[in-house]
Tab-separated table of C-alpha atoms in Angstrom:
chain	number	residue	atom	x	y	z
A	1	UNK	CA	15.918	7.256	-10.670
A	2	UNK	CA	14.036	6.218	-7.543
A	3	UNK	CA	15.066	2.961	-5.876
A	4	UNK	CA	13.948	1.119	-2.783
A	5	UNK	CA	17.447	1.019	-1.410
A	6	UNK	CA	18.557	4.553	-2.240
A	7	UNK	CA	18.066	7.165	0.435
A	8	UNK	CA	15.825	9.912	-0.901
A	9	UNK	CA	17.436	13.284	-1.713
A	10	UNK	CA	17.615	16.046	0.906
A	11	UNK	CA	14.159	16.885	2.124
A	12	UNK	CA	12.936	18.818	5.129
A	13	UNK	CA	10.473	15.973	5.681
A	14	UNK	CA	12.772	13.788	7.794
A	15	UNK	CA	12.282	12.585	11.367
A	16	UNK	CA	9.960	10.623	13.580
A	17	UNK	CA	7.263	13.252	13.953
A	18	UNK	CA	3.911	12.968	12.205
A	19	UNK	CA	3.764	14.060	8.544
A	20	UNK	CA	4.249	17.778	7.944
A	21	UNK	CA	1.153	19.859	7.206
A	22	UNK	CA	-1.393	22.058	8.944
A	23	UNK	CA	-3.802	20.445	11.412
A	24	UNK	CA	-7.223	19.513	10.048
A	25	UNK	CA	-9.506	22.480	9.656
A	26	UNK	CA	-13.038	22.501	11.010
A	27	UNK	CA	-14.305	22.666	7.428
A	28	UNK	CA	-12.454	19.518	6.474
A	29	UNK	CA	-13.753	17.704	9.570
A	30	UNK	CA	-17.304	18.635	8.545
A	31	UNK	CA	-16.814	17.334	5.017
A	32	UNK	CA	-15.393	14.067	6.352
A	33	UNK	CA	-18.191	13.600	8.887
A	34	UNK	CA	-20.740	14.283	6.154
A	35	UNK	CA	-19.118	11.760	3.834
A	36	UNK	CA	-19.042	9.119	6.556
A	37	UNK	CA	-22.775	9.543	7.015
A	38	UNK	CA	-23.725	9.669	3.333
A	39	UNK	CA	-21.431	7.168	1.707
A	40	UNK	CA	-21.616	3.415	2.047
A	41	UNK	CA	-17.837	2.863	2.404
A	42	UNK	CA	-18.483	-0.887	2.027
A	43	UNK	CA	-14.959	-2.104	1.095
A	44	UNK	CA	-13.323	-0.572	4.164
A	45	UNK	CA	-16.051	-1.861	6.454
A	46	UNK	CA	-14.956	-5.413	5.620
A	47	UNK	CA	-11.913	-5.440	7.856
A	48	UNK	CA	-12.490	-8.461	10.064
A	49	UNK	CA	-9.183	-8.748	11.886
A	50	UNK	CA	-6.274	-6.807	13.308
A	51	UNK	CA	-2.989	-8.665	13.372
A	52	UNK	CA	0.240	-7.355	14.858
A	53	UNK	CA	3.587	-8.753	13.795
A	54	UNK	CA	6.977	-7.795	12.404
A	55	UNK	CA	8.374	-7.441	8.916
A	56	UNK	CA	11.875	-7.146	7.502
A	57	UNK	CA	13.060	-5.165	4.477
A	58	UNK	CA	14.229	-7.688	1.887
A	59	UNK	CA	16.958	-5.365	0.578
A	60	UNK	CA	18.311	-4.637	4.088
A	61	UNK	CA	17.470	-7.234	6.636
A	62	UNK	CA	18.905	-5.212	9.507
A	63	UNK	CA	15.795	-3.022	9.240
A	64	UNK	CA	12.718	-4.469	10.907
A	65	UNK	CA	9.348	-2.872	11.647
A	66	UNK	CA	6.318	-3.552	13.783
A	67	UNK	CA	3.286	-3.957	11.548
A	68	UNK	CA	-0.441	-3.712	12.069
A	69	UNK	CA	-2.484	-5.553	9.476
A	70	UNK	CA	-6.173	-4.843	8.974
A	71	UNK	CA	-7.402	-7.802	6.985
A	72	UNK	CA	-10.382	-8.617	4.830
A	73	UNK	CA	-11.054	-12.192	3.851
A	74	UNK	CA	-12.229	-12.405	0.218
A	75	UNK	CA	-12.520	-16.190	0.279
A	76	UNK	CA	-11.155	-19.229	2.093
A	77	UNK	CA	-7.789	-18.917	0.374
A	78	UNK	CA	-7.255	-15.152	0.240
A	79	UNK	CA	-6.854	-12.196	2.593
A	80	UNK	CA	-6.090	-8.610	1.630
A	81	UNK	CA	-4.585	-6.377	4.275
A	82	UNK	CA	-3.981	-2.663	4.722
A	83	UNK	CA	-0.784	-2.393	6.764
A	84	UNK	CA	-0.215	0.424	9.264
A	85	UNK	CA	2.571	1.309	11.664
A	86	UNK	CA	0.294	1.379	14.721
A	87	UNK	CA	-3.277	0.793	15.817
A	88	UNK	CA	-3.908	4.489	16.429
A	89	UNK	CA	-6.305	6.609	14.413
A	90	UNK	CA	-3.300	8.591	13.142
A	91	UNK	CA	-1.441	5.462	12.012
A	92	UNK	CA	0.554	5.763	8.801
A	93	UNK	CA	-0.558	3.567	5.919
A	94	UNK	CA	2.710	1.718	5.247
A	95	UNK	CA	1.567	-0.585	2.482
A	96	UNK	CA	-0.492	-3.600	1.440
A	97	UNK	CA	-0.060	-7.320	2.098
A	98	UNK	CA	-1.859	-10.126	0.333
A	99	UNK	CA	-2.090	-13.496	2.081
A	100	UNK	CA	-2.847	-16.718	0.216
A	101	UNK	CA	-3.239	-20.368	1.217
A	102	UNK	CA	-0.461	-22.857	0.438
A	103	UNK	CA	-2.832	-24.466	-2.036
A	104	UNK	CA	-2.925	-21.313	-4.173
A	105	UNK	CA	0.754	-20.550	-3.588
A	106	UNK	CA	1.905	-23.892	-4.995
A	107	UNK	CA	0.407	-23.015	-8.382
A	108	UNK	CA	2.337	-19.751	-8.768
A	109	UNK	CA	5.237	-19.575	-11.236
A	110	UNK	CA	8.661	-19.698	-9.563
A	111	UNK	CA	9.451	-16.106	-10.539
A	112	UNK	CA	6.341	-14.977	-8.683
A	113	UNK	CA	7.000	-17.224	-5.662
A	114	UNK	CA	10.237	-15.276	-5.042
A	115	UNK	CA	8.203	-12.251	-4.008
A	116	UNK	CA	6.333	-14.150	-1.289
A	117	UNK	CA	7.214	-15.147	2.264
A	118	UNK	CA	6.015	-17.954	4.562
A	119	UNK	CA	4.152	-17.376	7.832
A	120	UNK	CA	4.651	-20.617	9.740
A	121	UNK	CA	7.547	-19.433	11.903
A	122	UNK	CA	5.969	-16.044	12.627
A	123	UNK	CA	2.811	-17.697	13.896
A	124	UNK	CA	4.335	-20.566	15.847
A	125	UNK	CA	7.002	-18.441	17.525
A	126	UNK	CA	4.337	-16.098	18.902
A	127	UNK	CA	5.562	-13.075	16.941
A	128	UNK	CA	2.218	-12.698	15.197
A	129	UNK	CA	-0.579	-11.834	17.566
A	130	UNK	CA	-4.218	-10.872	17.304
A	131	UNK	CA	-4.225	-8.032	19.843
A	132	UNK	CA	-6.703	-8.399	22.683
A	133	UNK	CA	-8.144	-11.616	21.248
A	134	UNK	CA	-7.897	-14.659	23.550
A	135	UNK	CA	-5.677	-17.390	22.088
A	136	UNK	CA	-8.516	-19.884	21.949
A	137	UNK	CA	-10.647	-17.536	19.884
A	138	UNK	CA	-7.718	-16.648	17.600
A	139	UNK	CA	-6.638	-20.262	17.107
A	140	UNK	CA	-8.641	-21.168	13.965
A	141	UNK	CA	-7.315	-18.123	12.164
A	142	UNK	CA	-3.757	-18.763	13.419
A	143	UNK	CA	-3.993	-22.280	11.996
A	144	UNK	CA	-5.007	-20.790	8.667
A	145	UNK	CA	-2.208	-18.263	8.729
A	146	UNK	CA	0.482	-20.769	9.676
A	147	UNK	CA	-0.008	-22.490	6.343
A	148	UNK	CA	-0.215	-19.278	4.321
A	149	UNK	CA	2.174	-17.137	2.324
A	150	UNK	CA	2.269	-13.354	2.111
A	151	UNK	CA	3.346	-10.691	-0.356
A	152	UNK	CA	3.938	-7.347	1.329
A	153	UNK	CA	4.841	-4.120	-0.463
A	154	UNK	CA	5.838	-1.264	1.832
A	155	UNK	CA	5.425	2.155	0.223
A	156	UNK	CA	6.324	4.371	3.213
A	157	UNK	CA	9.705	3.769	4.846
A	158	UNK	CA	8.801	5.658	8.001
A	159	UNK	CA	11.412	3.751	10.005
A	160	UNK	CA	14.209	5.486	8.095
A	161	UNK	CA	12.729	8.834	9.088
A	162	UNK	CA	10.631	9.582	5.997
A	163	UNK	CA	7.872	11.907	7.170
A	164	UNK	CA	6.243	11.522	3.738
A	165	UNK	CA	6.111	8.364	1.612
A	166	UNK	CA	9.181	8.650	-0.622
A	167	UNK	CA	10.727	6.517	-3.293
A	168	UNK	CA	9.976	3.139	-4.761
A	169	UNK	CA	8.049	0.381	-2.972
A	170	UNK	CA	10.023	-2.050	-0.811
A	171	UNK	CA	9.408	-5.800	-0.805
A	172	UNK	CA	9.137	-7.060	2.750
A	173	UNK	CA	10.031	-10.459	4.204
A	174	UNK	CA	8.821	-12.250	7.305
A	175	UNK	CA	10.720	-13.215	10.450
A	176	UNK	CA	12.263	-16.669	10.275
A	177	UNK	CA	14.128	-19.012	12.569
A	178	UNK	CA	17.564	-18.162	11.171
A	179	UNK	CA	19.603	-14.985	11.004
A	180	UNK	CA	19.102	-12.439	9.519
A	181	UNK	CA	15.429	-13.337	9.864
A	182	UNK	CA	15.377	-13.444	13.666
A	183	UNK	CA	13.139	-10.762	15.135
A	184	UNK	CA	14.933	-8.042	17.089
A	185	UNK	CA	14.297	-8.586	20.794
A	186	UNK	CA	13.943	-4.868	21.551
A	187	UNK	CA	11.143	-4.497	19.000
A	188	UNK	CA	9.368	-7.562	20.344
A	189	UNK	CA	9.664	-6.400	23.958
A	190	UNK	CA	8.319	-2.985	23.058
A	191	UNK	CA	5.317	-4.530	21.313
A	192	UNK	CA	4.706	-7.069	24.048
A	193	UNK	CA	4.743	-4.371	26.704
A	194	UNK	CA	2.190	-2.344	24.791
A	195	UNK	CA	-0.278	-5.220	24.568
A	196	UNK	CA	0.587	-6.886	27.879
A	197	UNK	CA	1.516	-10.158	26.220
A	198	UNK	CA	4.493	-12.458	26.287
A	199	UNK	CA	5.158	-13.639	22.730
A	200	UNK	CA	7.384	-16.407	24.020
A	201	UNK	CA	4.565	-17.998	25.970
A	202	UNK	CA	2.595	-18.517	22.751
A	203	UNK	CA	5.204	-20.995	21.531
A	204	UNK	CA	3.678	-23.581	23.853
A	205	UNK	CA	0.043	-22.946	23.005
A	206	UNK	CA	0.908	-22.954	19.282
A	207	UNK	CA	3.177	-25.998	19.250
A	208	UNK	CA	0.577	-28.254	17.660
A	209	UNK	CA	-0.362	-25.916	14.828
A	210	UNK	CA	0.299	-27.659	11.512
A	211	UNK	CA	2.597	-25.991	9.010
A	212	UNK	CA	3.149	-26.607	5.295
A	213	UNK	CA	4.873	-29.959	4.740
A	214	UNK	CA	7.425	-28.259	2.606
A	215	UNK	CA	8.075	-24.563	2.190
A	216	UNK	CA	9.049	-23.817	-1.409
A	217	UNK	CA	12.724	-22.838	-1.783
A	218	UNK	CA	11.553	-19.806	-3.743
A	219	UNK	CA	9.557	-18.345	-0.852
A	220	UNK	CA	11.686	-16.516	1.751
A	221	UNK	CA	14.157	-16.168	-1.102
A	222	UNK	CA	16.981	-14.851	1.059
A	223	UNK	CA	17.191	-18.093	3.021
A	224	UNK	CA	18.493	-20.211	0.168
A	225	UNK	CA	19.973	-17.504	-2.019
A	226	UNK	CA	21.356	-14.828	0.352
A	227	UNK	CA	19.780	-12.183	-1.863
A	228	UNK	CA	17.184	-9.508	-1.305
A	229	UNK	CA	15.122	-7.460	-3.746
A	230	UNK	CA	14.901	-3.782	-4.552
A	231	UNK	CA	12.625	-1.979	-6.966
A	232	UNK	CA	13.980	0.645	-9.361
A	233	UNK	CA	11.716	3.143	-11.065
A	234	UNK	CA	13.127	3.847	-14.498
A	235	UNK	CA	12.188	5.826	-17.580
A	236	UNK	CA	10.244	4.050	-20.262
A	237	UNK	CA	8.295	4.983	-23.364
A	238	UNK	CA	4.668	5.494	-22.478
A	239	UNK	CA	2.292	4.009	-25.029
A	240	UNK	CA	0.224	7.037	-25.980
A	241	UNK	CA	-3.275	7.530	-27.290
A	242	UNK	CA	-3.028	11.295	-26.751
A	243	UNK	CA	-0.316	13.773	-25.764
A	244	UNK	CA	1.006	13.476	-22.188
A	245	UNK	CA	0.956	15.326	-19.935
B	1	UNK	CA	-1.873	5.044	-21.579
B	2	UNK	CA	-3.857	2.276	-23.189
B	3	UNK	CA	-4.248	0.535	-19.843
B	4	UNK	CA	-6.743	2.423	-17.685
B	5	UNK	CA	-8.698	1.364	-14.615
B	6	UNK	CA	-11.638	2.604	-12.615
B	7	UNK	CA	-10.454	3.206	-9.081
B	8	UNK	CA	-12.418	3.648	-5.848
B	9	UNK	CA	-10.485	5.567	-3.221
B	10	UNK	CA	-11.172	5.377	0.496
B	11	UNK	CA	-9.288	8.221	2.080
B	12	UNK	CA	-8.330	9.452	5.495
B	13	UNK	CA	-6.481	12.589	6.569
B	14	UNK	CA	-3.152	12.541	8.334
B	15	UNK	CA	-3.611	16.309	8.570
B	16	UNK	CA	-5.118	19.091	6.463
B	17	UNK	CA	-2.423	18.705	3.842
B	18	UNK	CA	-1.912	14.972	3.597
B	19	UNK	CA	-4.261	12.065	2.883
B	20	UNK	CA	-3.714	8.341	2.540
B	21	UNK	CA	-6.119	6.221	0.520
B	22	UNK	CA	-6.857	2.561	-0.048
B	23	UNK	CA	-7.820	1.844	-3.644
B	24	UNK	CA	-10.403	-0.789	-4.557
B	25	UNK	CA	-11.727	-1.932	-7.938
B	26	UNK	CA	-15.362	-1.384	-6.930
B	27	UNK	CA	-17.462	0.114	-4.130
B	28	UNK	CA	-18.871	-3.264	-3.154
B	29	UNK	CA	-18.213	-5.447	-0.105
B	30	UNK	CA	-16.267	-7.956	-2.218
B	31	UNK	CA	-14.099	-5.283	-3.803
B	32	UNK	CA	-10.445	-6.150	-4.404
B	33	UNK	CA	-7.810	-4.005	-2.737
B	34	UNK	CA	-5.736	-3.094	-5.772
B	35	UNK	CA	-3.503	-0.292	-4.532
B	36	UNK	CA	-3.015	2.817	-2.493
B	37	UNK	CA	-2.568	6.559	-2.954
B	38	UNK	CA	-0.961	9.306	-0.949
B	39	UNK	CA	-2.202	12.864	-1.572
B	40	UNK	CA	-0.311	15.998	-0.559
B	41	UNK	CA	-0.949	19.721	-0.792
B	42	UNK	CA	1.019	21.837	-3.232
B	43	UNK	CA	3.099	23.142	-0.322
B	44	UNK	CA	4.171	19.665	0.741
B	45	UNK	CA	4.788	18.621	-2.858
B	46	UNK	CA	7.230	21.495	-3.301
B	47	UNK	CA	9.350	20.164	-0.400
B	48	UNK	CA	9.924	16.843	-2.170
B	49	UNK	CA	13.309	16.139	-3.792
B	50	UNK	CA	13.188	16.592	-7.584
B	51	UNK	CA	13.485	12.933	-8.463
B	52	UNK	CA	10.634	12.188	-6.068
B	53	UNK	CA	8.399	14.815	-7.701
B	54	UNK	CA	8.326	12.764	-10.911
B	55	UNK	CA	6.539	9.918	-9.145
B	56	UNK	CA	3.607	12.180	-8.261
B	57	UNK	CA	0.774	13.315	-10.530
B	58	UNK	CA	-1.412	16.423	-10.578
B	59	UNK	CA	-5.160	16.277	-9.921
B	60	UNK	CA	-6.302	19.473	-11.637
B	61	UNK	CA	-7.592	17.871	-14.846
B	62	UNK	CA	-9.204	14.900	-13.113
B	63	UNK	CA	-11.193	17.250	-10.903
B	64	UNK	CA	-12.091	19.929	-13.437
B	65	UNK	CA	-13.090	17.445	-16.126
B	66	UNK	CA	-15.551	15.800	-13.767
B	67	UNK	CA	-13.796	12.421	-13.941
B	68	UNK	CA	-13.211	12.442	-10.203
B	69	UNK	CA	-16.445	12.175	-8.258
B	70	UNK	CA	-17.448	11.600	-4.650
B	71	UNK	CA	-20.412	9.240	-4.990
B	72	UNK	CA	-23.411	10.081	-2.850
B	73	UNK	CA	-22.189	13.504	-1.748
B	74	UNK	CA	-24.352	16.499	-2.684
B	75	UNK	CA	-22.679	18.722	-5.285
B	76	UNK	CA	-22.063	21.828	-3.164
B	77	UNK	CA	-20.345	19.821	-0.407
B	78	UNK	CA	-18.480	17.706	-2.922
B	79	UNK	CA	-17.162	20.827	-4.602
B	80	UNK	CA	-15.837	22.247	-1.325
B	81	UNK	CA	-13.518	19.266	-1.019
B	82	UNK	CA	-12.732	19.072	-4.728
B	83	UNK	CA	-11.591	22.723	-4.723
B	84	UNK	CA	-8.816	21.551	-2.404
B	85	UNK	CA	-8.099	18.299	-4.201
B	86	UNK	CA	-7.745	20.273	-7.433
B	87	UNK	CA	-4.519	21.785	-6.120
B	88	UNK	CA	-3.011	18.561	-4.751
B	89	UNK	CA	-0.589	15.972	-6.062
B	90	UNK	CA	-0.953	12.221	-5.666
B	91	UNK	CA	1.310	9.169	-5.695
B	92	UNK	CA	-0.359	5.896	-6.621
B	93	UNK	CA	0.887	2.334	-6.660
B	94	UNK	CA	-1.282	-0.505	-7.907
B	95	UNK	CA	-0.383	-4.050	-6.878
B	96	UNK	CA	-3.129	-6.020	-8.619
B	97	UNK	CA	-3.571	-5.673	-12.349
B	98	UNK	CA	-7.214	-6.656	-12.505
B	99	UNK	CA	-7.604	-5.121	-15.969
B	100	UNK	CA	-5.275	-7.825	-17.277
B	101	UNK	CA	-7.595	-10.421	-15.813
B	102	UNK	CA	-5.165	-11.379	-13.044
B	103	UNK	CA	-7.055	-13.374	-10.444
B	104	UNK	CA	-4.233	-12.759	-7.972
B	105	UNK	CA	-1.962	-9.776	-7.293
B	106	UNK	CA	0.980	-10.902	-9.422
B	107	UNK	CA	4.184	-9.185	-10.356
B	108	UNK	CA	5.593	-5.847	-9.348
B	109	UNK	CA	3.902	-2.690	-8.067
B	110	UNK	CA	2.906	-0.365	-10.900
B	111	UNK	CA	3.365	3.373	-10.591
B	112	UNK	CA	0.163	4.961	-11.843
B	113	UNK	CA	-0.383	8.321	-13.479
B	114	UNK	CA	-3.538	10.425	-13.749
B	115	UNK	CA	-5.299	11.944	-16.712
B	116	UNK	CA	-3.987	15.363	-17.540
B	117	UNK	CA	-5.929	16.490	-20.606
B	118	UNK	CA	-8.887	15.738	-22.890
B	119	UNK	CA	-8.492	12.845	-25.257
B	120	UNK	CA	-6.588	10.534	-22.930
B	121	UNK	CA	-9.374	8.744	-21.138
B	122	UNK	CA	-11.078	5.737	-22.667
B	123	UNK	CA	-14.623	6.880	-23.353
B	124	UNK	CA	-16.202	3.468	-22.848
B	125	UNK	CA	-14.733	3.330	-19.358
B	126	UNK	CA	-16.175	6.739	-18.556
B	127	UNK	CA	-19.626	6.095	-19.989
B	128	UNK	CA	-19.899	2.840	-18.050
B	129	UNK	CA	-18.914	4.530	-14.829
B	130	UNK	CA	-21.169	7.505	-15.440
B	131	UNK	CA	-24.178	5.280	-15.964
B	132	UNK	CA	-23.529	3.229	-12.852
B	133	UNK	CA	-22.876	6.200	-10.586
B	134	UNK	CA	-25.449	8.472	-12.200
B	135	UNK	CA	-22.912	11.133	-13.156
B	136	UNK	CA	-23.401	13.716	-15.910
B	137	UNK	CA	-19.783	14.535	-16.699
B	138	UNK	CA	-20.594	17.501	-18.929
B	139	UNK	CA	-22.634	19.091	-16.160
B	140	UNK	CA	-19.862	18.436	-13.623
B	141	UNK	CA	-17.319	20.080	-15.902
B	142	UNK	CA	-19.473	23.202	-16.002
B	143	UNK	CA	-20.005	23.207	-12.233
B	144	UNK	CA	-16.278	22.971	-11.625
B	145	UNK	CA	-15.129	25.492	-14.185
B	146	UNK	CA	-14.380	28.038	-11.439
B	147	UNK	CA	-11.862	25.814	-9.690
B	148	UNK	CA	-8.170	26.634	-9.756
B	149	UNK	CA	-5.279	24.164	-9.908
B	150	UNK	CA	-1.969	24.535	-8.048
B	151	UNK	CA	-1.088	28.175	-7.262
B	152	UNK	CA	2.259	27.834	-8.980
B	153	UNK	CA	0.881	25.886	-11.926
B	154	UNK	CA	1.422	22.185	-12.441
B	155	UNK	CA	5.047	21.499	-11.648
B	156	UNK	CA	6.964	20.420	-14.779
B	157	UNK	CA	8.533	17.459	-12.940
B	158	UNK	CA	5.174	16.041	-11.863
B	159	UNK	CA	3.371	13.455	-13.989
B	160	UNK	CA	6.613	11.634	-14.629
B	161	UNK	CA	8.089	14.846	-15.987
B	162	UNK	CA	6.173	13.898	-19.119
B	163	UNK	CA	7.905	10.551	-19.532
B	164	UNK	CA	6.709	7.038	-18.787
B	165	UNK	CA	7.979	5.326	-15.652
B	166	UNK	CA	8.127	1.642	-14.895
B	167	UNK	CA	9.210	-0.537	-11.982
B	168	UNK	CA	11.983	-3.056	-12.350
B	169	UNK	CA	13.061	-5.777	-9.901
B	170	UNK	CA	16.714	-6.021	-8.918
B	171	UNK	CA	18.384	-8.695	-6.818
B	172	UNK	CA	20.512	-7.279	-4.036
B	173	UNK	CA	23.407	-9.025	-2.300
B	174	UNK	CA	22.741	-9.216	1.382
B	175	UNK	CA	25.727	-7.829	3.334
B	176	UNK	CA	28.406	-10.388	4.238
B	177	UNK	CA	27.703	-10.177	7.918
B	178	UNK	CA	24.161	-11.291	7.249
B	179	UNK	CA	24.405	-14.721	5.616
B	180	UNK	CA	21.686	-17.196	6.532
B	181	UNK	CA	23.004	-19.069	9.537
B	182	UNK	CA	24.279	-22.572	8.857
B	183	UNK	CA	22.669	-23.929	12.005
B	184	UNK	CA	18.978	-24.123	11.318
B	185	UNK	CA	16.465	-24.192	14.105
B	186	UNK	CA	13.356	-26.204	13.356
B	187	UNK	CA	10.215	-24.907	14.899
């Protein structure tokens, strides 16, 4: 049925333009404004950071994307992030990433570890930035992130031209120091130009950041096993308590 | 169907016909981000390839039964939005199975479905929610009786086409020209 690595069937909704659909009506704007005033919206007001980096499709590591993470820290060991394709108000919601400390990661079963990736290289190579935040201010969080692991499901493969979110979720991996994990220079240059930064220069300022003593061989699974992951959505018997649908 | 969760959606519009939502397990500041939903109009749904349609669910029952509420919004305004939502289709993935007691988001994404008729929803879940949010579901059902679902009726392929769907992990060989390089660079 649907699979991460199968191109979706013919659909008019292909291309780089924004999603198809009529522009927002005045009525809808009014409803939204009203809701924003009346509702507490607490969970989404907890975003405390914006991080910009790059991610790689685990089933096809030639495909890399620029990511914008909006993160909420639930506790010292855990961040939950909504991931978008830009920092604009019309950004597409690409998926969700969870970030955990190495302490928590070590306790995961091996089968679960395979779905996670390490962040040390991404941070220390300067690929991961906190846009518009001075390095000194960002440093404590960068130190945290360098020792963390992430699990990132991408549900909208906009980079392959999907104007609507099609198919099964894709497991994403992080840039690493070896091919095919090396970040594409053109993507990095494009990002750097946008934010007036030079990722390369961060390598020096981040040299001293400690990383995990040992990164589990199950994390960044492709490095030791030359394999990626895809998700298939298949038929199954639904346990019923009433007729469906 | 035995596994059901209360879900709090925080939605934004890409345009009049498409919304994207973050799903949390509560409306509190310490809520866990458990998944996401995309919502499209009937028109956009019809443009989807057939096998894609099965991954999407209809919203008509959820809205008309009163199960779906917009906390804090006065009824008349709420109903203006719900009239539209009633005709839409949604695609939901959950990544954190909090109902299983998972303290971390373990395992694979789960494709979620919506309620489509009376008798499916766990009553305890509903009563609990109703009390907390101050919702009178019977009253809401009456207020929303006038609403209409999709113009062309609920598409037969939606809601899994009536079958269950599950996600399965598959290992994929990375292409030969992409082996991990033998020379490792230590950062």
